[in-house]
PDB file of C-alpha atoms in Angstrom:
ATOM      1  CA  ALA A1429     -32.927  13.548  21.993  1.00 33.00           C
ATOM      2  CA  ALA A1430     -33.316  10.918  19.276  1.00 37.00           C
ATOM      3  CA  ALA A1431     -31.477  13.098  16.795  1.00 38.00           C
ATOM      4  CA  ASP A1432     -28.625  13.599  19.281  1.00 38.00           C
ATOM      5  CA  SER A1433     -28.199   9.842  19.687  1.00 41.00           C
ATOM      6  CA  LYS A1434     -27.852   9.243  15.957  1.00 48.00           C
ATOM      7  CA  PRO A1435     -24.247   8.339  15.079  1.00 56.00           C
ATOM      8  CA  LYS A1436     -22.306  10.903  13.083  1.00 67.00           C
ATOM      9  CA  PRO A1437     -21.585   9.995   9.449  1.00 70.00           C
ATOM     10  CA  THR A1438     -18.146   8.467   9.072  1.00 76.00           C
ATOM     11  CA  SER A1439     -17.590   9.435   5.420  1.00 88.00           C
ATOM     12  CA  ALA A1440     -19.040  11.588   2.650  1.00 89.00           C
ATOM     13  CA  ALA A1441     -20.833   8.527   1.266  1.00 90.00           C
ATOM     14  CA  HIS A1442     -22.297   7.719   4.678  1.00 93.00           C
ATOM     15  CA  ALA A1443     -23.460  11.324   4.944  1.00 90.00           C
ATOM     16  CA  ALA A1444     -25.151  10.907   1.553  1.00 89.00           C
ATOM     17  CA  LEU A1445     -27.157   8.089   3.142  1.00 92.00           C
ATOM     18  CA  GLY A1446     -28.241  10.443   5.911  1.00 91.00           C
ATOM     19  CA  GLY A1447     -25.816   8.890   8.378  1.00 93.00           C
ATOM     20  CA  ALA A1448     -28.335   6.089   8.777  1.00 94.00           C
ATOM     21  CA  LYS A1449     -27.515   2.744  10.323  1.00 96.00           C
ATOM     22  CA  VAL A1450     -26.770   0.247   7.545  1.00 97.00           C
ATOM     23  CA  THR A1451     -27.382  -3.469   8.091  1.00 98.00           C
ATOM     24  CA  LEU A1452     -26.427  -6.240   5.663  1.00 98.00           C
ATOM     25  CA  TYR A1453     -28.172  -9.622   5.815  1.00 97.00           C
ATOM     26  CA  GLN A1454     -25.898 -12.165   4.169  1.00 95.00           C
ATOM     27  CA  TYR A1455     -24.309 -15.564   3.752  1.00 90.00           C
ATOM     28  CA  ASP A1456     -20.607 -15.067   4.333  1.00 88.00           C
ATOM     29  CA  VAL A1457     -19.377 -16.663   1.088  1.00 84.00           C
ATOM     30  CA  CYS A1458     -22.316 -15.595  -1.106  1.00 90.00           C
ATOM     31  CA  PRO A1459     -20.787 -13.827  -4.149  1.00 93.00           C
ATOM     32  CA  PHE A1460     -23.679 -11.392  -4.427  1.00 96.00           C
ATOM     33  CA  CYS A1461     -23.349 -10.416  -0.757  1.00 97.00           C
ATOM     34  CA  ASN A1462     -19.634  -9.879  -1.262  1.00 96.00           C
ATOM     35  CA  LYS A1463     -20.318  -7.441  -4.085  1.00 98.00           C
ATOM     36  CA  VAL A1464     -22.221  -5.264  -1.627  1.00 98.00           C
ATOM     37  CA  LYS A1465     -19.530  -5.593   1.060  1.00 98.00           C
ATOM     38  CA  ALA A1466     -16.873  -4.410  -1.402  1.00 98.00           C
ATOM     39  CA  PHE A1467     -19.071  -1.415  -2.298  1.00 98.00           C
ATOM     40  CA  LEU A1468     -19.635  -0.430   1.337  1.00 97.00           C
ATOM     41  CA  ASP A1469     -15.959  -0.932   2.226  1.00 97.00           C
ATOM     42  CA  TYR A1470     -14.817   1.207  -0.696  1.00 97.00           C
ATOM     43  CA  HIS A1471     -17.150   4.036   0.286  1.00 96.00           C
ATOM     44  CA  ASP A1472     -16.230   3.831   4.000  1.00 95.00           C
ATOM     45  CA  VAL A1473     -19.818   3.172   5.036  1.00 96.00           C
ATOM     46  CA  PRO A1474     -20.029   1.344   8.385  1.00 96.00           C
ATOM     47  CA  TYR A1475     -22.445  -1.581   8.407  1.00 97.00           C
ATOM     48  CA  ASP A1476     -23.717  -4.233  10.763  1.00 97.00           C
ATOM     49  CA  VAL A1477     -23.684  -7.806   9.460  1.00 96.00           C
ATOM     50  CA  VAL A1478     -26.370 -10.373  10.210  1.00 96.00           C
ATOM     51  CA  GLU A1479     -25.429 -13.919   9.195  1.00 92.00           C
ATOM     52  CA  VAL A1480     -28.501 -15.697   7.810  1.00 92.00           C
ATOM     53  CA  ASN A1481     -29.051 -19.411   8.353  1.00 86.00           C
ATOM     54  CA  PRO A1482     -29.187 -20.756   4.770  1.00 82.00           C
ATOM     55  CA  LEU A1483     -31.666 -23.494   5.712  1.00 80.00           C
ATOM     56  CA  THR A1484     -34.185 -21.740   7.951  1.00 87.00           C
ATOM     57  CA  LYS A1485     -33.627 -18.082   6.905  1.00 90.00           C
ATOM     58  CA  GLY A1486     -35.188 -17.172  10.255  1.00 91.00           C
ATOM     59  CA  GLU A1487     -33.260 -13.890  10.338  1.00 93.00           C
ATOM     60  CA  LEU A1488     -35.310 -12.647   7.354  1.00 95.00           C
ATOM     61  CA  LYS A1489     -38.738 -12.873   8.979  1.00 94.00           C
ATOM     62  CA  PHE A1490     -38.953  -9.078   8.930  1.00 94.00           C
ATOM     63  CA  SER A1491     -38.543  -8.931   5.146  1.00 94.00           C
ATOM     64  CA  LYS A1492     -41.276  -7.194   3.169  1.00 87.00           C
ATOM     65  CA  ASP A1493     -43.476  -9.264   0.859  1.00 86.00           C
ATOM     66  CA  GLY A1494     -41.764 -12.453   2.008  1.00 89.00           C
ATOM     67  CA  TYR A1495     -38.571 -11.674   0.048  1.00 92.00           C
ATOM     68  CA  SER A1496     -36.024 -14.227   1.250  1.00 94.00           C
ATOM     69  CA  LYS A1497     -32.908 -13.894  -0.911  1.00 95.00           C
ATOM     70  CA  VAL A1498     -29.653 -12.399   0.289  1.00 96.00           C
ATOM     71  CA  PRO A1499     -28.255  -9.847   0.269  1.00 98.00           C
ATOM     72  CA  ILE A1500     -30.802  -7.546   1.859  1.00 98.00           C
ATOM     73  CA  VAL A1501     -29.638  -4.137   3.068  1.00 98.00           C
ATOM     74  CA  LEU A1502     -31.480  -1.956   5.532  1.00 97.00           C
ATOM     75  CA  VAL A1503     -30.686   1.762   5.411  1.00 97.00           C
ATOM     76  CA  GLY A1504     -32.343   2.825   8.611  1.00 96.00           C
ATOM     77  CA  ASP A1505     -35.719   1.110   8.257  1.00 95.00           C
ATOM     78  CA  GLU A1506     -35.697   1.110   4.439  1.00 96.00           C
ATOM     79  CA  GLN A1507     -35.240  -2.300   2.832  1.00 97.00           C
ATOM     80  CA  LEU A1508     -33.198  -2.687  -0.363  1.00 97.00           C
ATOM     81  CA  ASN A1509     -33.071  -6.020  -2.219  1.00 97.00           C
ATOM     82  CA  ASP A1510     -30.807  -7.585  -4.882  1.00 97.00           C
ATOM     83  CA  SER A1511     -27.076  -6.861  -4.980  1.00 97.00           C
ATOM     84  CA  THR A1512     -26.935  -4.919  -8.238  1.00 97.00           C
ATOM     85  CA  SER A1513     -30.073  -2.936  -7.374  1.00 97.00           C
ATOM     86  CA  ILE A1514     -28.594  -2.142  -3.965  1.00 98.00           C
ATOM     87  CA  MET A1515     -25.352  -0.895  -5.506  1.00 97.00           C
ATOM     88  CA  ARG A1516     -27.181   1.212  -8.094  1.00 96.00           C
ATOM     89  CA  GLU A1517     -29.536   2.761  -5.552  1.00 96.00           C
ATOM     90  CA  LEU A1518     -26.771   3.637  -3.104  1.00 96.00           C
ATOM     91  CA  THR A1519     -24.628   4.978  -5.974  1.00 95.00           C
ATOM     92  CA  ALA A1520     -27.504   7.225  -7.087  1.00 93.00           C
ATOM     93  CA  ARG A1521     -27.768   8.673  -3.589  1.00 93.00           C
ATOM     94  CA  ILE A1522     -24.014   9.192  -3.321  1.00 91.00           C
ATOM     95  CA  ASP A1523     -23.885  10.831  -6.765  1.00 88.00           C
ATOM     96  CA  ALA A1524     -26.854  13.072  -5.942  1.00 84.00           C
ATOM     97  CA  ASN A1525     -24.988  14.278  -2.867  1.00 76.00           C
ATOM     98  CA  GLY A1526     -21.969  15.249  -4.974  1.00 66.00           C
ATOM     99  CA  THR A1527     -19.706  12.583  -3.476  1.00 52.00           C
ATOM    100  CA  SER A1528     -19.271  10.434  -6.582  1.00 52.00           C
ATOM    101  CA  TRP A1529     -15.773   9.079  -7.163  1.00 52.00           C
ATOM    102  CA  SER A1530     -15.806  10.112 -10.825  1.00 50.00           C
ATOM    103  CA  GLY A1531     -17.823  13.292 -11.005  1.00 57.00           C
ATOM    104  CA  LYS A1532     -20.344  13.543 -13.838  1.00 71.00           C
ATOM    105  CA  LYS A1533     -20.555  10.230 -15.678  1.00 83.00           C
ATOM    106  CA  SER A1534     -20.721  10.081 -19.455  1.00 88.00           C
ATOM    107  CA  LYS A1535     -23.197   7.896 -21.297  1.00 91.00           C
ATOM    108  CA  ALA A1536     -20.332   5.663 -22.446  1.00 92.00           C
ATOM    109  CA  TYR A1537     -19.086   5.298 -18.855  1.00 93.00           C
ATOM    110  CA  VAL A1538     -22.542   4.296 -17.607  1.00 93.00           C
ATOM    111  CA  GLU A1539     -23.077   1.813 -20.458  1.00 95.00           C
ATOM    112  CA  GLU A1540     -19.679   0.174 -19.946  1.00 96.00           C
ATOM    113  CA  GLU A1541     -20.265  -0.122 -16.218  1.00 97.00           C
ATOM    114  CA  ARG A1542     -23.727  -1.618 -16.778  1.00 97.00           C
ATOM    115  CA  LYS A1543     -22.391  -4.100 -19.346  1.00 98.00           C
ATOM    116  CA  TRP A1544     -19.667  -5.509 -17.092  1.00 98.00           C
ATOM    117  CA  LEU A1545     -21.810  -5.453 -13.974  1.00 97.00           C
ATOM    118  CA  ALA A1546     -24.368  -7.583 -15.816  1.00 98.00           C
ATOM    119  CA  TRP A1547     -21.544  -9.866 -16.996  1.00 98.00           C
ATOM    120  CA  VAL A1548     -20.415 -10.459 -13.406  1.00 98.00           C
ATOM    121  CA  ASP A1549     -23.983 -11.409 -12.407  1.00 97.00           C
ATOM    122  CA  LYS A1550     -24.967 -13.463 -15.428  1.00 96.00           C
ATOM    123  CA  ARG A1551     -21.693 -15.113 -16.413  1.00 96.00           C
ATOM    124  CA  PHE A1552     -18.782 -14.802 -14.019  1.00 97.00           C
ATOM    125  CA  VAL A1553     -20.527 -15.833 -10.796  1.00 95.00           C
ATOM    126  CA  HIS A1554     -21.877 -18.961 -12.496  1.00 92.00           C
ATOM    127  CA  VAL A1555     -18.452 -19.925 -13.840  1.00 94.00           C
ATOM    128  CA  LEU A1556     -16.805 -19.333 -10.459  1.00 93.00           C
ATOM    129  CA  THR A1557     -19.306 -21.385  -8.453  1.00 89.00           C
ATOM    130  CA  PRO A1558     -18.453 -24.863  -9.872  1.00 86.00           C
ATOM    131  CA  ASN A1559     -14.813 -24.089  -9.091  1.00 88.00           C
ATOM    132  CA  ILE A1560     -15.558 -23.505  -5.402  1.00 83.00           C
ATOM    133  CA  TYR A1561     -17.522 -26.771  -5.183  1.00 78.00           C
ATOM    134  CA  ARG A1562     -15.251 -28.698  -7.547  1.00 79.00           C
ATOM    135  CA  THR A1563     -14.581 -31.472  -5.020  1.00 79.00           C
ATOM    136  CA  TRP A1564     -16.510 -32.661  -1.976  1.00 71.00           C
ATOM    137  CA  ALA A1565     -13.704 -31.437   0.310  1.00 77.00           C
ATOM    138  CA  GLU A1566     -13.865 -27.945  -1.220  1.00 78.00           C
ATOM    139  CA  ALA A1567     -17.652 -27.925  -0.883  1.00 76.00           C
ATOM    140  CA  VAL A1568     -17.426 -28.717   2.831  1.00 76.00           C
ATOM    141  CA  LYS A1569     -14.673 -26.116   3.315  1.00 77.00           C
ATOM    142  CA  SER A1570     -16.904 -23.477   1.735  1.00 71.00           C
ATOM    143  CA  PHE A1571     -19.370 -23.952   4.594  1.00 71.00           C
ATOM    144  CA  ASP A1572     -16.748 -23.829   7.365  1.00 74.00           C
ATOM    145  CA  TYR A1573     -17.738 -20.206   7.956  1.00 67.00           C
ATOM    146  CA  ILE A1574     -21.034 -21.380   9.446  1.00 60.00           C
ATOM    147  CA  THR A1575     -19.088 -22.801  12.409  1.00 64.00           C
ATOM    148  CA  GLN A1576     -17.564 -19.391  13.151  1.00 67.00           C
ATOM    149  CA  ARG A1577     -20.153 -16.794  12.102  1.00 67.00           C
ATOM    150  CA  GLY A1578     -23.711 -16.180  13.222  1.00 62.00           C
ATOM    151  CA  ASN A1579     -25.535 -17.077  16.398  1.00 68.00           C
ATOM    152  CA  PHE A1580     -26.475 -20.630  15.450  1.00 64.00           C
ATOM    153  CA  GLY A1581     -26.888 -23.544  17.813  1.00 71.00           C
ATOM    154  CA  PHE A1582     -24.918 -26.744  17.256  1.00 71.00           C
ATOM    155  CA  PHE A1583     -27.720 -28.570  15.425  1.00 69.00           C
ATOM    156  CA  GLU A1584     -28.564 -25.558  13.265  1.00 72.00           C
ATOM    157  CA  ARG A1585     -24.915 -25.038  12.435  1.00 70.00           C
ATOM    158  CA  GLU A1586     -24.066 -28.618  11.536  1.00 73.00           C
ATOM    159  CA  SER A1587     -27.277 -29.089   9.549  1.00 75.00           C
ATOM    160  CA  ALA A1588     -26.595 -25.969   7.506  1.00 71.00           C
ATOM    161  CA  ARG A1589     -22.986 -26.992   6.985  1.00 72.00           C
ATOM    162  CA  TRP A1590     -23.567 -30.509   5.663  1.00 68.00           C
ATOM    163  CA  VAL A1591     -26.855 -29.981   3.861  1.00 72.00           C
ATOM    164  CA  GLY A1592     -25.533 -26.772   2.312  1.00 71.00           C
ATOM    165  CA  ALA A1593     -22.328 -28.403   1.124  1.00 70.00           C
ATOM    166  CA  ALA A1594     -24.183 -31.387  -0.364  1.00 73.00           C
ATOM    167  CA  SER A1595     -26.756 -29.171  -2.089  1.00 77.00           C
ATOM    168  CA  MET A1596     -24.193 -26.849  -3.647  1.00 71.00           C
ATOM    169  CA  TYR A1597     -21.957 -29.708  -4.742  1.00 65.00           C
ATOM    170  CA  VAL A1598     -24.871 -31.276  -6.638  1.00 70.00           C
ATOM    171  CA  ILE A1599     -26.085 -27.953  -8.055  1.00 72.00           C
ATOM    172  CA  ALA A1600     -22.596 -26.989  -9.237  1.00 70.00           C
ATOM    173  CA  HIS A1601     -22.003 -30.291 -11.020  1.00 71.00           C
ATOM    174  CA  ARG A1602     -25.437 -31.197 -12.334  1.00 70.00           C
ATOM    175  CA  VAL A1603     -27.074 -27.833 -12.946  1.00 65.00           C
ATOM    176  CA  LEU A1604     -24.677 -24.918 -13.349  1.00 71.00           C
ATOM    177  CA  LYS A1605     -22.073 -26.605 -15.549  1.00 76.00           C
ATOM    178  CA  LYS A1606     -24.737 -27.852 -17.945  1.00 75.00           C
ATOM    179  CA  ARG A1607     -26.797 -24.651 -17.946  1.00 77.00           C
ATOM    180  CA  HIS A1608     -23.818 -22.417 -18.618  1.00 77.00           C
ATOM    181  CA  GLY A1609     -21.946 -24.697 -21.035  1.00 82.00           C
ATOM    182  CA  ILE A1610     -19.004 -25.286 -18.704  1.00 81.00           C
ATOM    183  CA  GLU A1611     -16.822 -28.279 -19.593  1.00 83.00           C
ATOM    184  CA  ASP A1612     -13.594 -27.658 -17.668  1.00 87.00           C
ATOM    185  CA  GLU A1613     -14.400 -25.277 -14.818  1.00 91.00           C
ATOM    186  CA  ARG A1614     -10.798 -24.086 -14.305  1.00 92.00           C
ATOM    187  CA  VAL A1615     -10.155 -23.432 -17.993  1.00 94.00           C
ATOM    188  CA  ASP A1616     -13.406 -21.496 -18.325  1.00 95.00           C
ATOM    189  CA  LEU A1617     -12.686 -19.547 -15.132  1.00 96.00           C
ATOM    190  CA  TYR A1618      -9.255 -18.450 -16.341  1.00 98.00           C
ATOM    191  CA  PHE A1619     -10.742 -17.452 -19.705  1.00 97.00           C
ATOM    192  CA  GLU A1620     -13.442 -15.284 -18.107  1.00 98.00           C
ATOM    193  CA  VAL A1621     -11.046 -13.598 -15.666  1.00 98.00           C
ATOM    194  CA  ASN A1622      -8.667 -12.754 -18.516  1.00 98.00           C
ATOM    195  CA  LYS A1623     -11.592 -11.467 -20.553  1.00 98.00           C
ATOM    196  CA  PHE A1624     -12.523  -8.962 -17.834  1.00 98.00           C
ATOM    197  CA  ILE A1625      -8.921  -7.800 -17.511  1.00 98.00           C
ATOM    198  CA  SER A1626      -8.263  -7.489 -21.272  1.00 98.00           C
ATOM    199  CA  GLU A1627     -11.648  -6.132 -22.408  1.00 98.00           C
ATOM    200  CA  GLY A1628     -13.107  -4.531 -19.274  1.00 98.00           C
ATOM    201  CA  VAL A1629      -9.980  -3.005 -17.758  1.00 98.00           C
ATOM    202  CA  GLY A1630      -7.639  -2.927 -20.767  1.00 97.00           C
ATOM    203  CA  ALA A1631      -4.864  -0.353 -20.506  1.00 97.00           C
ATOM    204  CA  LYS A1632      -6.682   1.509 -17.720  1.00 97.00           C
ATOM    205  CA  LYS A1633      -6.050   1.127 -13.994  1.00 98.00           C
ATOM    206  CA  PHE A1634      -9.650  -0.004 -13.488  1.00 98.00           C
ATOM    207  CA  CYS A1635     -12.721  -0.742 -15.565  1.00 97.00           C
ATOM    208  CA  GLY A1636     -13.912   2.657 -14.327  1.00 96.00           C
ATOM    209  CA  GLY A1637     -10.715   4.402 -15.476  1.00 96.00           C
ATOM    210  CA  ASN A1638      -8.610   6.047 -12.767  1.00 95.00           C
ATOM    211  CA  ALA A1639     -11.010   4.919 -10.053  1.00 95.00           C
ATOM    212  CA  PRO A1640     -13.141   1.780  -9.678  1.00 97.00           C
ATOM    213  CA  ASN A1641     -16.705   1.685 -10.913  1.00 96.00           C
ATOM    214  CA  ASN A1642     -19.369  -0.727  -9.696  1.00 97.00           C
ATOM    215  CA  ALA A1643     -18.220  -3.413 -12.143  1.00 98.00           C
ATOM    216  CA  ASP A1644     -14.741  -3.301 -10.579  1.00 98.00           C
ATOM    217  CA  LEU A1645     -16.239  -3.488  -7.097  1.00 98.00           C
ATOM    218  CA  ALA A1646     -18.520  -6.376  -8.036  1.00 98.00           C
ATOM    219  CA  MET A1647     -15.705  -8.399  -9.637  1.00 98.00           C
ATOM    220  CA  PHE A1648     -13.375  -7.675  -6.738  1.00 98.00           C
ATOM    221  CA  GLY A1649     -15.992  -8.599  -4.143  1.00 98.00           C
ATOM    222  CA  VAL A1650     -16.756 -11.912  -5.846  1.00 97.00           C
ATOM    223  CA  LEU A1651     -13.056 -12.826  -6.049  1.00 97.00           C
ATOM    224  CA  ARG A1652     -12.284 -11.633  -2.515  1.00 96.00           C
ATOM    225  CA  ALA A1653     -15.019 -13.949  -1.235  1.00 92.00           C
ATOM    226  CA  VAL A1654     -12.903 -16.972  -2.203  1.00 91.00           C
ATOM    227  CA  LYS A1655      -9.464 -15.658  -1.209  1.00 92.00           C
ATOM    228  CA  THR A1656      -8.944 -18.528   1.279  1.00 88.00           C
ATOM    229  CA  PHE A1657      -9.745 -21.147  -1.373  1.00 87.00           C
ATOM    230  CA  GLU A1658      -7.436 -23.002  -3.736  1.00 89.00           C
ATOM    231  CA  THR A1659      -9.494 -21.454  -6.550  1.00 92.00           C
ATOM    232  CA  PHE A1660      -8.240 -17.967  -5.678  1.00 94.00           C
ATOM    233  CA  LYS A1661      -4.567 -18.944  -5.699  1.00 95.00           C
ATOM    234  CA  ASP A1662      -5.025 -20.707  -9.018  1.00 95.00           C
ATOM    235  CA  VAL A1663      -6.649 -17.613 -10.532  1.00 97.00           C
ATOM    236  CA  MET A1664      -3.802 -15.380  -9.338  1.00 98.00           C
ATOM    237  CA  ASP A1665      -1.186 -17.828 -10.660  1.00 98.00           C
ATOM    238  CA  ASN A1666      -2.795 -18.556 -14.024  1.00 98.00           C
ATOM    239  CA  THR A1667      -4.391 -15.300 -15.199  1.00 98.00           C
ATOM    240  CA  THR A1668      -3.449 -11.645 -15.723  1.00 98.00           C
ATOM    241  CA  CYS A1669      -5.646 -10.598 -12.805  1.00 98.00           C
ATOM    242  CA  SER A1670      -3.148 -10.051 -10.000  1.00 98.00           C
ATOM    243  CA  PRO A1671      -2.018  -6.434 -10.689  1.00 98.00           C
ATOM    244  CA  TRP A1672      -5.633  -5.236 -10.983  1.00 98.00           C
ATOM    245  CA  TYR A1673      -6.648  -7.195  -7.874  1.00 98.00           C
ATOM    246  CA  GLU A1674      -3.789  -5.661  -5.873  1.00 98.00           C
ATOM    247  CA  ARG A1675      -4.790  -2.154  -6.994  1.00 98.00           C
ATOM    248  CA  MET A1676      -8.374  -2.894  -5.966  1.00 98.00           C
ATOM    249  CA  SER A1677      -7.287  -4.211  -2.558  1.00 98.00           C
ATOM    250  CA  GLU A1678      -5.416  -0.975  -1.949  1.00 98.00           C
ATOM    251  CA  VAL A1679      -8.246   1.387  -2.877  1.00 97.00           C
ATOM    252  CA  VAL A1680     -11.039  -0.635  -1.239  1.00 97.00           C
ATOM    253  CA  GLY A1681      -9.063  -0.805   1.988  1.00 96.00           C
ATOM    254  CA  GLN A1682     -10.085  -2.454   5.211  1.00 94.00           C
ATOM    255  CA  ALA A1683     -13.585  -3.727   5.892  1.00 95.00           C
ATOM    256  CA  THR A1684     -15.915  -1.135   7.420  1.00 96.00           C
ATOM    257  CA  ARG A1685     -18.246  -3.711   8.992  1.00 95.00           C
ATOM    258  CA  THR A1686     -18.810  -2.865  12.645  1.00 94.00           C
ATOM    259  CA  ASP A1687     -17.955  -6.306  14.035  1.00 91.00           C
ATOM    260  CA  GLY A1688     -14.291  -5.905  13.138  1.00 89.00           C
ATOM    261  CA  VAL A1689     -14.226  -9.035  10.975  1.00 87.00           C
ATOM    262  CA  ARG A1690     -12.057  -8.834   7.866  1.00 87.00           C
ATOM    263  CA  ASN A1691     -13.820  -9.444   4.557  1.00 84.00           C
TER     264      ASN A1691
END
């Protein structure tokens, strides 16, 4: 009876995951969480979303070994941690099932994908962040989602909103800019976006060639996370990113999260 009640896989990639229920624990604007959402959307894998309170993290009490960073993905009852590790593990399962988007991957393909995926994590995210929290107004706007997502009470919601905004504003200006050698956050952001397009994508449709690889999905997810921000419009207006971003939007398609919310 239990087997009969299990939902049918909705795509080849979902079938590769055994048709299991997939649950993503996230902060809505977290760049690393948005990498995973782009991956799941692209592969047409349905997933439940649990919004985590960034102050209390009460939704992560179940987490093994006290791990309390987002994103966390549950595939059935199996816990996967860390955005890049999650993407690699799910990709391995999809590839093993013969549903890879690019067939057998060459050593050069794998190395290029790994290089740019690491660049997104170690460089691009840290250049983007001070741009989101460039002014106090932008910092507060970045936490507006907390008023609309998650099952938080008024006090929880407002505390997370104002404390979160203040914390990230300070971190962006006093920690990240200094640590990553950022002088003018917009200039550096435009430089890094153009670098990915010229060196990572080049004359190809995507970094992955004729179809996106995980570096494309990671970069797209991080940018899509800020599409309602002034930062996003500035990037589209002042870099060579727009044609690639539009191609990515088309192939990634609509969000496959089960709550019907657009990513």
